[in-house]
CSV table of C-alpha atoms in Angstrom, one decimal:
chain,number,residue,atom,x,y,z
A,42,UNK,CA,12.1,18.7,7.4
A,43,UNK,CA,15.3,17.2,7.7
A,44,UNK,CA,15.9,14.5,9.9
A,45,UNK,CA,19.0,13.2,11.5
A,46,UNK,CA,18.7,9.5,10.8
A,47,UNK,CA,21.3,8.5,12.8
A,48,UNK,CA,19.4,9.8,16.1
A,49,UNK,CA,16.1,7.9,15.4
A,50,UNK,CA,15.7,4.2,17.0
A,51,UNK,CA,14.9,1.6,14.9
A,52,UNK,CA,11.1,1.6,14.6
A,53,UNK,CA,11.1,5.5,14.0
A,54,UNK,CA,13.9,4.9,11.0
A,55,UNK,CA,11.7,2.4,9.2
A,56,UNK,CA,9.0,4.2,9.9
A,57,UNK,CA,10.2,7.8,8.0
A,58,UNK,CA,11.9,5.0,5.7
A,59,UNK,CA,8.8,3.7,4.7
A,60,UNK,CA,6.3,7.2,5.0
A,61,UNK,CA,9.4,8.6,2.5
A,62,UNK,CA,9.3,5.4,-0.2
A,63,UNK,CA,5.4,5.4,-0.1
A,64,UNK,CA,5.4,9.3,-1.1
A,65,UNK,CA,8.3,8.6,-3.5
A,66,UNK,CA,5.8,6.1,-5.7
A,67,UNK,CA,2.7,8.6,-5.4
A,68,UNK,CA,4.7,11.2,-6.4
A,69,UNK,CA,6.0,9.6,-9.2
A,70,UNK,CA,2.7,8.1,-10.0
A,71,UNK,CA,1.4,11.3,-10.0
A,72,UNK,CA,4.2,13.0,-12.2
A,73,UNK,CA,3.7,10.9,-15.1
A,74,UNK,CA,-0.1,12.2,-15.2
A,75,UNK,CA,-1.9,9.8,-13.0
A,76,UNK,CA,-4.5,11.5,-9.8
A,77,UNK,CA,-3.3,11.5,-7.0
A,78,UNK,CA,-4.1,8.6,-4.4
A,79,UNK,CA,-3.7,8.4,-1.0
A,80,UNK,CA,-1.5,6.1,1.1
A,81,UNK,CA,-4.8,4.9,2.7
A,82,UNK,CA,-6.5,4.3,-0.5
A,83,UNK,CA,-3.2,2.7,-2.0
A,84,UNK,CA,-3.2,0.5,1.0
A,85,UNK,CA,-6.8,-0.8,0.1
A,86,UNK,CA,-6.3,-1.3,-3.3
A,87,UNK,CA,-3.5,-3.6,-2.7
A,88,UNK,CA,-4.9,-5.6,-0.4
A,89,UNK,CA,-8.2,-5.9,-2.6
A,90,UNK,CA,-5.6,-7.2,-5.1
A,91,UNK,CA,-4.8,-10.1,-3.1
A,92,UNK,CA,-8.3,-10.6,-1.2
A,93,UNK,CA,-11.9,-10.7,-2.1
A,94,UNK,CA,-12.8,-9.1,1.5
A,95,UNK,CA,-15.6,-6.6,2.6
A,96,UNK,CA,-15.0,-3.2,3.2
A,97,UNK,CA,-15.5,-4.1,7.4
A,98,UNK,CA,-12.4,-6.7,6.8
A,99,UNK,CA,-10.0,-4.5,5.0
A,100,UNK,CA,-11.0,-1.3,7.5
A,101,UNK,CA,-9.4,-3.7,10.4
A,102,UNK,CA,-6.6,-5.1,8.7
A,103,UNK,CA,-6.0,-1.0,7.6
A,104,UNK,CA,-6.8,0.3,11.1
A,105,UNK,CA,-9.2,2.4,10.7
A,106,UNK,CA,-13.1,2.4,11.3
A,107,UNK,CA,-15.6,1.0,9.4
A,108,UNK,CA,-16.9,4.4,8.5
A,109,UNK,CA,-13.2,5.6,7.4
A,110,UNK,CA,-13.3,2.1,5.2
A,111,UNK,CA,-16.9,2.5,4.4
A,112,UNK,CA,-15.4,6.7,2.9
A,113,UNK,CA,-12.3,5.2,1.2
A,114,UNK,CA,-14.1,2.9,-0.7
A,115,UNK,CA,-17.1,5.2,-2.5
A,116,UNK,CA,-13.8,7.8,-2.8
A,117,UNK,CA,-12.4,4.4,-5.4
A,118,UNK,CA,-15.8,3.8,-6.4
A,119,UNK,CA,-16.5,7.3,-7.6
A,120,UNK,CA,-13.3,7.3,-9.4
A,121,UNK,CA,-13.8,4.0,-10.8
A,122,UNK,CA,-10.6,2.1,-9.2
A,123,UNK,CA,-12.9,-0.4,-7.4
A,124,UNK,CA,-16.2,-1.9,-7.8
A,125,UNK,CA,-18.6,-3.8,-5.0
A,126,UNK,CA,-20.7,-6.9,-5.3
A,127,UNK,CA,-23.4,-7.9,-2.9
A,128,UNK,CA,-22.5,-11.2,-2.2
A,129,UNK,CA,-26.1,-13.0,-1.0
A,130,UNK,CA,-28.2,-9.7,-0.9
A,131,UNK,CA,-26.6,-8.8,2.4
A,132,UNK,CA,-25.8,-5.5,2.8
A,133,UNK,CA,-22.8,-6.8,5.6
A,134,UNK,CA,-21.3,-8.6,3.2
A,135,UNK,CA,-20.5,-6.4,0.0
A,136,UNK,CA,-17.0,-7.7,-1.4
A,137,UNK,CA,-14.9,-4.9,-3.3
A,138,UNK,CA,-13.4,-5.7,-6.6
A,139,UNK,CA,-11.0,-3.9,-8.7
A,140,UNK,CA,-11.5,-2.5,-11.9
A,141,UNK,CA,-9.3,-2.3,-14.7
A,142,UNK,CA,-8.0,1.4,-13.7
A,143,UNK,CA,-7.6,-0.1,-10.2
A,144,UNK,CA,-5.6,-3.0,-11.6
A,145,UNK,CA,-3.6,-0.9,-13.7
A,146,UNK,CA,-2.8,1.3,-10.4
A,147,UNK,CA,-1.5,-2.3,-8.8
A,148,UNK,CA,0.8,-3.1,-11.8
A,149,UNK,CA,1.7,0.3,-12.5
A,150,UNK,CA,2.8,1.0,-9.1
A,151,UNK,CA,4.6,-2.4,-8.2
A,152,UNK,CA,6.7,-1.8,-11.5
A,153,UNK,CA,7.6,1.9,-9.5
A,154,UNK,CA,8.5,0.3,-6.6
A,155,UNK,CA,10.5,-2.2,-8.2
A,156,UNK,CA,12.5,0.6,-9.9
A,157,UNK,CA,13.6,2.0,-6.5
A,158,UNK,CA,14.4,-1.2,-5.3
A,159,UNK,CA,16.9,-1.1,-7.7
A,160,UNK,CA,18.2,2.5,-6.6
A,161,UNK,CA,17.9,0.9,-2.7
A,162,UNK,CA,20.1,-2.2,-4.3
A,163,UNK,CA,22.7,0.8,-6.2
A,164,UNK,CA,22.7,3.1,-2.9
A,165,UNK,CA,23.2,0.1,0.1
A,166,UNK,CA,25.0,-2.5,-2.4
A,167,UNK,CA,23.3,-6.5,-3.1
A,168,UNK,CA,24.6,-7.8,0.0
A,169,UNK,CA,23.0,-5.1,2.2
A,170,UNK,CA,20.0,-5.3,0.4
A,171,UNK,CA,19.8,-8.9,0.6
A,172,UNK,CA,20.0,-9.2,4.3
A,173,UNK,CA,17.7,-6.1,4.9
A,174,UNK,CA,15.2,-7.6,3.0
A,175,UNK,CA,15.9,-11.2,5.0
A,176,UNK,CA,15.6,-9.5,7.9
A,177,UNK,CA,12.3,-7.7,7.3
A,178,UNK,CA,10.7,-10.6,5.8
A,179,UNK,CA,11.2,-12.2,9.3
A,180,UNK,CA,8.6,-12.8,11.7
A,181,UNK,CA,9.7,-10.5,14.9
A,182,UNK,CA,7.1,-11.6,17.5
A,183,UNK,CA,4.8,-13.9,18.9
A,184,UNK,CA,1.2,-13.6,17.3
């Protein structure tokens, strides 16, 4: 489907900005011989990079249930991206971990998206790039 950008307000153009970079670094990952992840289990796996949280805490800060967390993460366990540790024997508090392969997804990945940066940076030109990226990094609203 091709959409006419110009039409779209501003959250629905980042919006099919951001569905169509996410696909582009999948895809890509999965071109050079890599399984295919999904944008929900990408999601976890980088924020398990930069927390030690249980599977209830990252569901939330996803959006989804604790049962649609509670899937994703035996879906990475079973194919060995993340592992979990019971913290205190309590079965509420099981912290997910990466593993090597679910490291290597982080890296591997962030080196993708930093190579269409650069194609963002060729297409919009430094300056542009520079103050979409200023303005993004802003905080909008009132928590």
């Amino acid at each position: 489907m091709n959409l006419n950008f110009q039409s779209l307000n501003m959250i629905d153009l980042i919006s099919e900005k951001h569905a169509k970079l996410r696909k582009m670094v999948i895809d890509t990952w999965v071109e050079s011989g890599e399984e295919r992840v999904s944008d929900t289990e990408s999601y976890m796996l980088a924020i398990i990079e930069k927390n030690e949280l249980t599977v209830a805490q990252i569901g939330r800060i996803i959006g989804i249930s604790r049962q649609g967390a509670h899937k994703c993460a035996k879906g990475l366990i079973e194919r060995g991206y993340i592992i979990i540790d019971n913290q205190n024997l309590n079965s509420r508090d099981k912290i997910l971990f990466l593993t090597e392969k679910g490291l290597r997804f982080c890296r591997e990945t962030l080196i993708l998206k930093e190579k269409f940066e650069t194609d963002i940076i060729n297409a919009i030109g430094e300056d542009k790039f520079k103050i979409l990226k200023e303005c993004l990094s802003k905080e909008w609203f009132e928590k």
